[in-house]
Coordinates of C-alpha atoms and ligand atoms in Angstrom, one line a residue:
X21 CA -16.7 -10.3 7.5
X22 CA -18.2 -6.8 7.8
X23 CA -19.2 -4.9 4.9
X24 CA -17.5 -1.0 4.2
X25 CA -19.2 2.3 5.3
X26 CA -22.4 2.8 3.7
X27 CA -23.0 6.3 2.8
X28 CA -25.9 7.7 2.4
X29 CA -26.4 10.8 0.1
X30 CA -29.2 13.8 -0.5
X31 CA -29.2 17.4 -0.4
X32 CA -31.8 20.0 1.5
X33 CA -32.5 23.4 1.2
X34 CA -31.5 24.7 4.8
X35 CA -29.7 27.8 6.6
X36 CA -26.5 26.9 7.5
X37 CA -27.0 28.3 11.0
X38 CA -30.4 26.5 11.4
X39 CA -29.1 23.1 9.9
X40 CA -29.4 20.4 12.6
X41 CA -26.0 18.1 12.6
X42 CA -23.1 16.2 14.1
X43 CA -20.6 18.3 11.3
X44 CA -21.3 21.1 9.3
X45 CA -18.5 21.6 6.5
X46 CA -17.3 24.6 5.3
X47 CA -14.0 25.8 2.9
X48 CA -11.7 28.6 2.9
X49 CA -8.7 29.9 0.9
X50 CA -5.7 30.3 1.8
X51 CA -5.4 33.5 0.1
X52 CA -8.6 35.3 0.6
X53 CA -8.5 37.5 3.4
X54 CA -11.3 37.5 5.4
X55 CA -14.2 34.9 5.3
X56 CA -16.6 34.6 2.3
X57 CA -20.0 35.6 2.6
X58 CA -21.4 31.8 3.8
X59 CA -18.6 31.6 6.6
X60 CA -19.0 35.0 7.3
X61 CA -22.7 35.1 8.3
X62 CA -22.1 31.8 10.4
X63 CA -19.5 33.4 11.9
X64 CA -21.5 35.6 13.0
X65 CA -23.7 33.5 14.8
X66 CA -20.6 31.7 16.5
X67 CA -19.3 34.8 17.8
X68 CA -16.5 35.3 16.0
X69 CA -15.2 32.0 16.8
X70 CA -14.0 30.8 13.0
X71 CA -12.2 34.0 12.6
X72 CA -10.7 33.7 16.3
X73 CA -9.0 30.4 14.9
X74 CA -7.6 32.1 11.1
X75 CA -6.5 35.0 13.5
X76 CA -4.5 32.9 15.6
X77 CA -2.9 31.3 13.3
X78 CA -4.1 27.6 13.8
X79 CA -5.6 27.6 10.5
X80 CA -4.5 29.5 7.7
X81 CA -6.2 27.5 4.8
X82 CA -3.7 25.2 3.1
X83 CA -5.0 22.4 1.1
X84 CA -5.0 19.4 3.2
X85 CA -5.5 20.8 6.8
X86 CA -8.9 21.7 8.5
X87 CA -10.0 23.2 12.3
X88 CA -12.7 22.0 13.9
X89 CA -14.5 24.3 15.7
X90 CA -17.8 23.8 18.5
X91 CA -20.9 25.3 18.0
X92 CA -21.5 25.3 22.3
X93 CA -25.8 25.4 21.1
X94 CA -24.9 28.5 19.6
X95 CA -26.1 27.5 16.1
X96 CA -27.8 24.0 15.1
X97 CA -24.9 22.3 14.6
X98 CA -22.7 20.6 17.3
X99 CA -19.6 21.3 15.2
X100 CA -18.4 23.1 12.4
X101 CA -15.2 21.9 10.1
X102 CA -13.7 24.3 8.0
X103 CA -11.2 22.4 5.4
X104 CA -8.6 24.4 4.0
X105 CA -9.0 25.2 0.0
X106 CA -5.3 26.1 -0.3
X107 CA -5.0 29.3 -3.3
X108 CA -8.1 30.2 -4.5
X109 CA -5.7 30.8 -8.3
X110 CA -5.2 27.6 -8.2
X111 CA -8.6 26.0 -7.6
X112 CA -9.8 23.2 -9.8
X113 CA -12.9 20.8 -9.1
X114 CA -10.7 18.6 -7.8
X115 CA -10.0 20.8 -5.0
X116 CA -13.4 20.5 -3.8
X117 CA -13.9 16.4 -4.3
X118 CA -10.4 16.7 -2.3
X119 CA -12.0 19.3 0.2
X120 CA -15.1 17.2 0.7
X121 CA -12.6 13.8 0.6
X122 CA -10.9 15.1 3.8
X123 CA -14.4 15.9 5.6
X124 CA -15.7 12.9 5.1
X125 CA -12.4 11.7 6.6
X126 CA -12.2 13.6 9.3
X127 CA -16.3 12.5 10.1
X128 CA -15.6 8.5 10.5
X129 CA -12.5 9.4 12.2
X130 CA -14.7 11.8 14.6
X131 CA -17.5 8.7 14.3
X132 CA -20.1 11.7 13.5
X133 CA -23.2 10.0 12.2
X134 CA -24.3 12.9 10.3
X135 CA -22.5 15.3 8.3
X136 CA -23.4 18.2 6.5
X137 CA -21.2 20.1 3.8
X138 CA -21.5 23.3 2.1
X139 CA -18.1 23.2 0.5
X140 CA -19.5 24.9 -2.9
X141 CA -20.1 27.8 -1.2
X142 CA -16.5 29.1 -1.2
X143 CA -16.3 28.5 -5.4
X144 CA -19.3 31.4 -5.9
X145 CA -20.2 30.4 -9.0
X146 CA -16.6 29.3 -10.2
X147 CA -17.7 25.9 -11.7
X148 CA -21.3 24.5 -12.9
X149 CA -22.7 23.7 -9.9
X150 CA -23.9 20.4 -10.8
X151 CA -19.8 19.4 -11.4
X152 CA -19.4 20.5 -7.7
X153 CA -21.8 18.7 -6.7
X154 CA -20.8 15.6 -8.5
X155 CA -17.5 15.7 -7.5
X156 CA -17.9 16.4 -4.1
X157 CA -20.1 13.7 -3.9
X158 CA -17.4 11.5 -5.3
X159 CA -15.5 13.0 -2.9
X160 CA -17.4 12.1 -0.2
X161 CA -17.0 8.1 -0.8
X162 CA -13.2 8.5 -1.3
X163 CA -12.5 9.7 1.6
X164 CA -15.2 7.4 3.6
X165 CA -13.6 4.6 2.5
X166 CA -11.8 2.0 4.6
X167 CA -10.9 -1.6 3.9
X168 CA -11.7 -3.7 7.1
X169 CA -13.8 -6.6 6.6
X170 CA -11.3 -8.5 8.1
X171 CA -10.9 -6.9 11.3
X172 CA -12.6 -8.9 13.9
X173 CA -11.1 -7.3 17.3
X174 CA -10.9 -3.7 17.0
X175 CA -10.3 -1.2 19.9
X176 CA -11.7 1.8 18.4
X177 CA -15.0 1.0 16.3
X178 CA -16.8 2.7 13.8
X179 CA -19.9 3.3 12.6
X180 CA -21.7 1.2 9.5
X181 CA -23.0 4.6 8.0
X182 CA -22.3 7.7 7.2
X183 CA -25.2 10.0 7.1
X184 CA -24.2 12.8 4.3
X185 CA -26.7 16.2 3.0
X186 CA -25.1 19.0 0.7
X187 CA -27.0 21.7 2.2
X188 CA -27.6 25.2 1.0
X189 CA -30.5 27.8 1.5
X190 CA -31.4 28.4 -2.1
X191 CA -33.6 26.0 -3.0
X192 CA -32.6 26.2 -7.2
X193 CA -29.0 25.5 -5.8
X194 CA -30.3 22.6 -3.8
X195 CA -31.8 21.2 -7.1
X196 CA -28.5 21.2 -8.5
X197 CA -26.5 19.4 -6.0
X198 CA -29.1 17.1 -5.9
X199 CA -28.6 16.2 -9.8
X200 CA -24.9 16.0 -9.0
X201 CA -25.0 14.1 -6.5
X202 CA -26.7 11.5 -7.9
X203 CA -24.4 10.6 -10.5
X204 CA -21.3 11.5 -8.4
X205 CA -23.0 8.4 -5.6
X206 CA -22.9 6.3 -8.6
X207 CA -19.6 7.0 -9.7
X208 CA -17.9 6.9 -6.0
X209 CA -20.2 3.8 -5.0
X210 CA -18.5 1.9 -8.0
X211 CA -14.8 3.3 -6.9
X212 CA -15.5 1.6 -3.5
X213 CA -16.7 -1.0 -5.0
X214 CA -13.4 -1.7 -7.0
X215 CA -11.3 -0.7 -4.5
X216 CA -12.6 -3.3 -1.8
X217 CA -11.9 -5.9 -4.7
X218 CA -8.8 -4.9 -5.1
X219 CA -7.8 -5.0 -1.6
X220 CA -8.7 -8.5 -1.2
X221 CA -5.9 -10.8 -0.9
X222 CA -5.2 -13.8 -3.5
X223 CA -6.1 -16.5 -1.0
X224 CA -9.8 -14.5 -1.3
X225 CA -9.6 -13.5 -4.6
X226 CA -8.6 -15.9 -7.2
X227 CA -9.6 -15.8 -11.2
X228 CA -12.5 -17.9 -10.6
X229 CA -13.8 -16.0 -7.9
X230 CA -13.4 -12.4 -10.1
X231 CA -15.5 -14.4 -12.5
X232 CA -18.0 -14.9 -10.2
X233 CA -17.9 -11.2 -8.9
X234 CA -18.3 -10.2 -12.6
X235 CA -21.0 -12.5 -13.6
X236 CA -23.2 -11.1 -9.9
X237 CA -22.7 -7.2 -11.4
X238 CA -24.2 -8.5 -14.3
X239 CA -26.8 -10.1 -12.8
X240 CA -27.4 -7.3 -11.2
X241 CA -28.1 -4.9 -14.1
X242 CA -30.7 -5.1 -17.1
X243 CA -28.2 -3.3 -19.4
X244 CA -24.9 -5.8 -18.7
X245 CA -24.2 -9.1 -19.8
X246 CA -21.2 -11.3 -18.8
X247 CA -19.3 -14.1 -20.1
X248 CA -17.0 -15.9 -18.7
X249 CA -13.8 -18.5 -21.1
X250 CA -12.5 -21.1 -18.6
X251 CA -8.7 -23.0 -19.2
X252 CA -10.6 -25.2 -21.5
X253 CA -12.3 -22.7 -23.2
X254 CA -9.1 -20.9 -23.8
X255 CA -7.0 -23.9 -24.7
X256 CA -10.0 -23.7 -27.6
X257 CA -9.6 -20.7 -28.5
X258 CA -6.0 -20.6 -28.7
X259 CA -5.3 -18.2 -25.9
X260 CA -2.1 -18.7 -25.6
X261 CA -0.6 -15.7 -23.8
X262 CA -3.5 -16.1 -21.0
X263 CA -2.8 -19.6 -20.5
X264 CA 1.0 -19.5 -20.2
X265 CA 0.9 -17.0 -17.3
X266 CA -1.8 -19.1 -15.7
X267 CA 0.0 -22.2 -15.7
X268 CA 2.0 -22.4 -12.8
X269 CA -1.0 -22.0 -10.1
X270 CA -4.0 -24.1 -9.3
X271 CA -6.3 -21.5 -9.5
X272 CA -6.7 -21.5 -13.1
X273 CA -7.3 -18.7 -15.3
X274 CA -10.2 -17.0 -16.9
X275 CA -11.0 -14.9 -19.5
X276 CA -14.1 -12.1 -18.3
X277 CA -16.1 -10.1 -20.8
X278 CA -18.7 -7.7 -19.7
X279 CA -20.8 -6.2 -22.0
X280 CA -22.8 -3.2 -21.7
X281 CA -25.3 -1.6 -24.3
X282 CA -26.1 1.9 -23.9
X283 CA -25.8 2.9 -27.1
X284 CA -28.6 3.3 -30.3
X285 CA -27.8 1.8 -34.1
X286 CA -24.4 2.9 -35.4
X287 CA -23.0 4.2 -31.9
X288 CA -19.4 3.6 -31.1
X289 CA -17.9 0.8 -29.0
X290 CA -15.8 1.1 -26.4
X291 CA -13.3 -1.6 -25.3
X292 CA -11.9 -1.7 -22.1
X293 CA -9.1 -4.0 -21.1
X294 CA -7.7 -4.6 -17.8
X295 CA -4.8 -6.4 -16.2
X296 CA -6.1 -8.9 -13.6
X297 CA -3.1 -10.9 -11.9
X298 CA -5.0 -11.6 -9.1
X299 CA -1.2 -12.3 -7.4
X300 CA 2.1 -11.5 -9.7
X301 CA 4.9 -13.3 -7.8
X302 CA 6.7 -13.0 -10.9
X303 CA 6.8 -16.6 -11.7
X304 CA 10.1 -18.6 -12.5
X305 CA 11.5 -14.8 -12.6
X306 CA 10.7 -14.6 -8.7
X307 CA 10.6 -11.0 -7.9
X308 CA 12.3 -10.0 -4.1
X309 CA 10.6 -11.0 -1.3
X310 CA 10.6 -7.1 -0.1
X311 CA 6.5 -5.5 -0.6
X312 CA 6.1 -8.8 -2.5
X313 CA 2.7 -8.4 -0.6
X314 CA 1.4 -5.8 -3.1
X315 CA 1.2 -7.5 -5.7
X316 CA -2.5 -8.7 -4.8
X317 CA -3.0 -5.4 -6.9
X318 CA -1.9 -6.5 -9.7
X319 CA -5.3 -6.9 -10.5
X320 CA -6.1 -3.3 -10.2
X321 CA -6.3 -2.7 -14.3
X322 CA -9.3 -5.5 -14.3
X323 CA -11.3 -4.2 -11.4
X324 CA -10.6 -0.5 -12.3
X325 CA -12.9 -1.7 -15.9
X326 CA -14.9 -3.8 -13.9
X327 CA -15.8 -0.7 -11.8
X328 CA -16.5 1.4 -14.5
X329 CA -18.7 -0.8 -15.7
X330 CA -21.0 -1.0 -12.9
X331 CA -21.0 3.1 -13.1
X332 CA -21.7 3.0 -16.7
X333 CA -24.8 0.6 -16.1
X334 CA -25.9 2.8 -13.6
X335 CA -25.5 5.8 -15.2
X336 CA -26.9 4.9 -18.3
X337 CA -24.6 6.0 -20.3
X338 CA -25.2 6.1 -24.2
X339 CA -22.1 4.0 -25.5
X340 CA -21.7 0.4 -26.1
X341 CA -19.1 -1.0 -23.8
X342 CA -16.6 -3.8 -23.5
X343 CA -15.2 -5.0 -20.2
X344 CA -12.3 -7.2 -21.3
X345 CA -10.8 -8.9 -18.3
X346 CA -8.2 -11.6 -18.4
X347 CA -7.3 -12.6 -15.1
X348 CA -4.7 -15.3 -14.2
X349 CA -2.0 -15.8 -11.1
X350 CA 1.3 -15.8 -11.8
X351 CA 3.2 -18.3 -9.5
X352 CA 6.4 -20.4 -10.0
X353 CA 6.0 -23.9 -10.1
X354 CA 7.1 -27.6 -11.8
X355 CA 4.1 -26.3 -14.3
X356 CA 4.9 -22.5 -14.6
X357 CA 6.3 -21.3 -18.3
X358 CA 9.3 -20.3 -18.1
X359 CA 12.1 -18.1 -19.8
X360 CA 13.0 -19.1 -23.6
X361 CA 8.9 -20.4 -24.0
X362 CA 7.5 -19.2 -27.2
X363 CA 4.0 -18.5 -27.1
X364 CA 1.5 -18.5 -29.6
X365 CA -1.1 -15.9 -29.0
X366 CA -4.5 -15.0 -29.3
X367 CA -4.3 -12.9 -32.3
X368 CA -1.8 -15.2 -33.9
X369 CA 1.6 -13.6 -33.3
X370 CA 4.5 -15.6 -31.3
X371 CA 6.1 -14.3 -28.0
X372 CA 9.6 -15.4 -27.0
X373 CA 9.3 -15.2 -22.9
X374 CA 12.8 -13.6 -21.8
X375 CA 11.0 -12.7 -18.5
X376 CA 8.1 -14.4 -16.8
X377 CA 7.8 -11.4 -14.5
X378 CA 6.7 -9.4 -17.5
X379 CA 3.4 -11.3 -17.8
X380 CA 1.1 -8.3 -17.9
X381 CA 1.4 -7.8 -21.6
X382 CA 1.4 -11.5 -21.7
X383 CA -2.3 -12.1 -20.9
X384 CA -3.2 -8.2 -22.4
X385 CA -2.2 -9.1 -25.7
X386 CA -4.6 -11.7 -25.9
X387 CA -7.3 -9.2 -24.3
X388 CA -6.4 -6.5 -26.8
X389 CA -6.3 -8.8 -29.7
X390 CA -10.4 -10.3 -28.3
X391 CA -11.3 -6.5 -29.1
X392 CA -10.5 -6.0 -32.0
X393 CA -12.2 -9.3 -33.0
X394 CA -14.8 -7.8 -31.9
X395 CA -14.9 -5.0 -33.7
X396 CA -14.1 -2.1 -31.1
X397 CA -13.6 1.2 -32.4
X398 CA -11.8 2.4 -29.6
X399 CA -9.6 0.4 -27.1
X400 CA -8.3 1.6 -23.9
X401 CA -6.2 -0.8 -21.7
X402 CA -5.4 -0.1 -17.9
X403 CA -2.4 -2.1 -16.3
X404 CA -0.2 -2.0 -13.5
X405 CA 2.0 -3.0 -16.1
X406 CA 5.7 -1.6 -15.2
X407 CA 7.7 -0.5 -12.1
X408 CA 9.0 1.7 -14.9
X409 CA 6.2 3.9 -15.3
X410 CA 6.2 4.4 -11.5
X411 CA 9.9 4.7 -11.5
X412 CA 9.1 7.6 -14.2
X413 CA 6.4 9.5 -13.2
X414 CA 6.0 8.6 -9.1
X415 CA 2.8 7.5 -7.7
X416 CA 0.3 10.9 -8.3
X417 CA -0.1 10.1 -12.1
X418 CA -0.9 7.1 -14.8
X419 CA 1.9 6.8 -18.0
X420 CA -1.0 7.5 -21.0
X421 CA 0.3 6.2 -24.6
X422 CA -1.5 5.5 -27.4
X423 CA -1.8 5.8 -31.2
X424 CA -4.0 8.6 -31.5
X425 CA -3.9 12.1 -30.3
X426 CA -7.6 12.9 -30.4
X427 CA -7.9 10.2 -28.0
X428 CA -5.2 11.0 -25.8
X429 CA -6.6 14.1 -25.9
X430 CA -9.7 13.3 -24.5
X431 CA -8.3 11.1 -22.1
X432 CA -6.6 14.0 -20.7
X433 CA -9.6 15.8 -20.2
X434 CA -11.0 13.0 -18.4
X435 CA -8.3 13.1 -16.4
X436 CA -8.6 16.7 -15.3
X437 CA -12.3 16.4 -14.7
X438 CA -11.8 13.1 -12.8
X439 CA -8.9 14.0 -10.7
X440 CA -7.2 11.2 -11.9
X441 CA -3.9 12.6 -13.4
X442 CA -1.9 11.0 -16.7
X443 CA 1.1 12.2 -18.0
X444 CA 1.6 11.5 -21.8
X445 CA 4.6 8.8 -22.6
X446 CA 5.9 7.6 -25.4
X447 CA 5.8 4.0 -27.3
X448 CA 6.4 4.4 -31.1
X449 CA 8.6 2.8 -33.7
X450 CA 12.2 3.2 -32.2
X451 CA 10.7 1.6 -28.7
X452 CA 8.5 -1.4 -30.8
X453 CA 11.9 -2.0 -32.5
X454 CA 13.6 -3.7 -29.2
X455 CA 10.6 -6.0 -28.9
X456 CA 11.9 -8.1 -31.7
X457 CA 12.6 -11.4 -30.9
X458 CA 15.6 -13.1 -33.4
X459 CA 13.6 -16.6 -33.1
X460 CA 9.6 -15.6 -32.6
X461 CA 7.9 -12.7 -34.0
X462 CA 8.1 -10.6 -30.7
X463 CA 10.0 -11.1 -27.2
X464 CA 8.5 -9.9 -23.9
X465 CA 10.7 -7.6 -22.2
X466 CA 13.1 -4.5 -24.1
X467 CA 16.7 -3.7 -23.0
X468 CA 17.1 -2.1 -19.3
X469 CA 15.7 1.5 -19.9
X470 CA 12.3 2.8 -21.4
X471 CA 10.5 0.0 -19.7
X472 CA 7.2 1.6 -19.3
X473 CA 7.8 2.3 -23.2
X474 CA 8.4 -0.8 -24.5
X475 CA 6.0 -2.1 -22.9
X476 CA 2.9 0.2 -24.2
X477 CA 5.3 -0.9 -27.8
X478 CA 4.7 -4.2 -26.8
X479 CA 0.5 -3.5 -26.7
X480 CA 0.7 -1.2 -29.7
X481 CA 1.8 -4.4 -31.7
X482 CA -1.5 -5.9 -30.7
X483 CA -4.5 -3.5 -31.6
X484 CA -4.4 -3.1 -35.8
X485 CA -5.5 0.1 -37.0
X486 CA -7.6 0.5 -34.0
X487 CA -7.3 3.8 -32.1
X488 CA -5.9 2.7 -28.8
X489 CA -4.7 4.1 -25.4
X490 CA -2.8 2.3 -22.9
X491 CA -2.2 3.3 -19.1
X492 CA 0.0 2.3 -16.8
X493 CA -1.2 2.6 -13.2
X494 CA 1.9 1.1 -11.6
X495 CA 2.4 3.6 -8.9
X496 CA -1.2 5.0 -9.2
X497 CA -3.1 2.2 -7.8
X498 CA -2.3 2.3 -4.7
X499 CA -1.9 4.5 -1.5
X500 CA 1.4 3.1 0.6
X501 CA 0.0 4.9 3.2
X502 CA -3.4 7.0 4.8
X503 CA -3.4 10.5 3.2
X504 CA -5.4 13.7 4.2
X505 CA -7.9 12.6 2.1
X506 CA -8.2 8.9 2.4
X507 CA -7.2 5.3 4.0
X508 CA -4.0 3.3 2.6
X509 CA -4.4 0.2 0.0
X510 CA -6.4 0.4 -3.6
X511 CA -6.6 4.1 -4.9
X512 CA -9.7 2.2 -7.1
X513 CA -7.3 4.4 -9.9
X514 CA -9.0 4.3 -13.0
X515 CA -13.1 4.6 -12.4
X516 CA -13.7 7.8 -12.1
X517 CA -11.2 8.2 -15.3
X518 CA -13.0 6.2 -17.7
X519 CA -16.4 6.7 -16.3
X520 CA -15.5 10.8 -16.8
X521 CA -14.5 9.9 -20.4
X522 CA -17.5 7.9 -21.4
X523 CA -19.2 9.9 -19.8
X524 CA -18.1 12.9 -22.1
X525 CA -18.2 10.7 -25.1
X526 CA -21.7 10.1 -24.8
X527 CA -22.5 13.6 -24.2
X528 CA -20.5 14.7 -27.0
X529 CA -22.8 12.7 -29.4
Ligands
BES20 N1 3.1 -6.0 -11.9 C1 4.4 -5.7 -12.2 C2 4.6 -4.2 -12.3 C3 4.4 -3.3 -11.1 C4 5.5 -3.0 -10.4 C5 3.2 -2.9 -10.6 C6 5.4 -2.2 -9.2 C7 3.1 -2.1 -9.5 C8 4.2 -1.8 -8.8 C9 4.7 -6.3 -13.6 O1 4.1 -7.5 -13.9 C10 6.2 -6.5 -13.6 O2 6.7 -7.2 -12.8 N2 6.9 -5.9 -14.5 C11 8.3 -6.0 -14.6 C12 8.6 -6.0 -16.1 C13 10.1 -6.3 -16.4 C14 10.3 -7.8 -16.0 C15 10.4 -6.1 -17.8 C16 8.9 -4.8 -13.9 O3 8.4 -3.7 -14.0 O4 9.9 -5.0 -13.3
ZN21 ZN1 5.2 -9.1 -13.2
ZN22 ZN1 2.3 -7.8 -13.0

């Protein structure tokens, strides 16, 4: 088994002419005519040969495409790559983690061992420089990425690294990327992190072995601590949502919590909860045999928090932190609960199970339920909890519900900042109301529509007067297929979400 890319990150004050490398990286608009300033000058150098390939109409700037072009020893570098910005109106920062997403692409598909980007150039001085930085940074592990540890006979190879400089000739400017780019390596180092968990299969990945996974982050890091309830430990602590979905498979569940203190005296605490069916066959409800396959990301939700919290640790960030992780397998078998089961939960309330397939909000309940024993002051779950929400809102945003607006709020920020999009959805009374159950307090699944909404109802049911947001990443956490800007399998959905907005929240202090 090999291990991903490693990418290797630093910025250097350089000419862009002058700068010795496989791929030099530069961006243009779609709409501006003529070449910025940066593109211009190089251009100059390369006789004209950037805007030879604009005037011919090969490249005209749209987001997503790029043109390569040679330098024939004209300037330092051997190529030069010049990735298409799309309308410069319509710019945002994720634009250039995008832009620098599809270089980095583009360079392990080239197997370049060295690349060198001046993306930021083209934004003037647009956004804070140190954002850029950061995100194309983040940018640069995204699109990097590809899951192959298993591959043992390949016919076309790659390299083990990618060597990666921001490069610019003003030496304050290099400063800056160099502060972005630290944090933006932390945050797209974790991403790759979740996303090669995620991609593991569940003969790999069981809820033992996420356990272990956990508890080796934590290990790893002064500021995290792990625990870790096994089936007897839950049976204990009457668990009872966790265990039902865990009892049709011999790889029993378990119950991870990470904690993380970043915070001083009378700082708030986070709690994150995430959705860790390490495989959701749907149990006694069997789903279709049809992409059945993809449900080894069912665990998404709990990797996404694990993730964060291994950017968090990193970072340093100055909030207390709960990673709440329940993690079971849902399979059928002569042990499996089954349809008409009541279940007793965690925080006391009975579930009537009309659907075993709904078994997301089965173990989340009990997660949600953990943090407000613990006294969180905010709780944010992440699930890939419905084929509603994906039904509803396609596979380029999260469903975000919750039961405060200040919070959703700032989880749309996040979001923008990130790159990680959420649509609001909603999950009040009228939706809670078709979760009654005539023989147990609630029942698992709604009637046929809404299903993204009842489910988030479901949740709501579950958190007290705490301020909560829920998202649903069915749809999200997952590319079906390669893009422009990265491989196919786990979008690692969720880490550069929640790092963004504790991130913010700590700054906002
Ligand atoms: N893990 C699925 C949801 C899902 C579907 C995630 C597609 C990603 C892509 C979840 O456990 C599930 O099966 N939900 C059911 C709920 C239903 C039985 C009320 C669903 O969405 O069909
Ligand atoms: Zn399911
Ligand atoms: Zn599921």
């Amino acid at each position: 088994m090999r291990d991903i890319i490693d990418v290797e990150l630093k910025a250097r004050s350089v000419e862009l002419g002058k700068c010795k490398t496989d791929m030099l990286v530069v961006g243009h608009f779609s709409d501006v005519g003529g070449l910025d300033r940066i593109c211009k000058s190089l251009d100059g150098k390369l006789a004209g040969a950037i805007e030879h390939v604009i005037k011919l109409g090969d490249f005209k700037g749209k987001a997503g495409t790029s043109a390569l072009v040679y330098g024939g020893g004209r300037i330092a570098a051997k190529r030069v790559l010049i990735v298409g910005l799309g309308e410069k109106k319509k710019a945002t920062i994720d634009t250039v983690r995008k832009a620098a997403a599809q270089a980095a692409k583009k360079a392990v598909a080239v197997k370049v061992k060295r690349l060198s980007v001046a993306l930021h150039g083209a934004f003037g001085g647009k956004y804070d420089l140190t954002m850029v930085s950061r995100a194309m940074a983040e940018g640069i592990y995204f699109g990097s990425y590809r899951y192959d540890e298993f591959v043992t006979v390949e016919e076309d190879g790659r390299h083990d690294s990618l060597k990666v400089e921001f490069i610019d000739s003003d030496s304050v400017k290099t400063k800056k990327l160099t502060k972005g780019l630290l944090d933006g390596a932390i945050i797209g180092s974790a991403q790759s992190y979740a996303r090669t968990l995620a991609n593991r299969p569940g003969n790999v990945i069981t809820p033992a072995v996420l356990a272990s996974a956990a508890r080796a982050l934590a290990r790893s890091k002064k500021s995290l601590t792990c625990s870790v309830m096994d089936e007897k430990q839950l049976l204990a602590e009457g668990m009872g949502g966790i265990l039902a979905v865990g009892s049709g498979s011999v790889n029993k569940p378990r119950f991870i919590v990470l904690r993380y203190k970043g915070g001083g005296a009378g700082a708030v605490t986070v709690g994150l909860v995430g959705k860790a069916i390490t495989f959701d066959s749907g149990g006694i409800s069997i789903k279709p045999a049809a992409k059945m396959e993809e449900m080894k990301l069912d665990k998404s939700g709990g990797i996404a928090v694990l993730g964060t919290m291994k950017a968090v640790a990193e970072l340093g960030v100055a909030v207390n932190v709960y990673g709440i992780i329940p993690s079971a397998e849902n399979l059928p078998s002569g042990s499996s609960y089954r349809p008409g089961d009541i279940i007793t939960t965690f925080g006391g309330k009975t579930v009537e199970v009309q659907n075993t397939d709904a078994e997301g909000r089965m173990i989340l309940c009990d997660g949600l339920s953990y943090a407000v024993k613990q006294k969180c002051d905010i709780i944010i779950d992440i699930a890939t909890l419905t084929g509603a929400c994906k039904v509803a809102l396609g596979q380029y945003m999260a469903g975000l519900m919750g039961n405060d607006d200040g919070l959703i709020k700032q989880l749309q920020n996040a979001a923008k900042q990130s790159g990680e999009e959420v649509w609001p959805l909603p999950s009040g009374d009228d939706y809670a109301k078709e979760m009654k159950s005539n023989i147990a307090d609630l029942k698992n699944i709604g009637n046929k529509w809404g299903g993204a909404c009842t489910a988030a109802a479901f949740l709501r049911q579950f958190v007290d007067d705490k301020k909560w947001a829920h998202l649903d990443i069915a749809g999200v956490e997952m590319f079906e297929k390669a893009t422009e800007f990265t491989s196919e399998g786990s979008s690692g959905f969720g880490v550069r979400l929640l790092t963004s907005y504790l991130l913010n929240m700590a700054g906002s202090k």
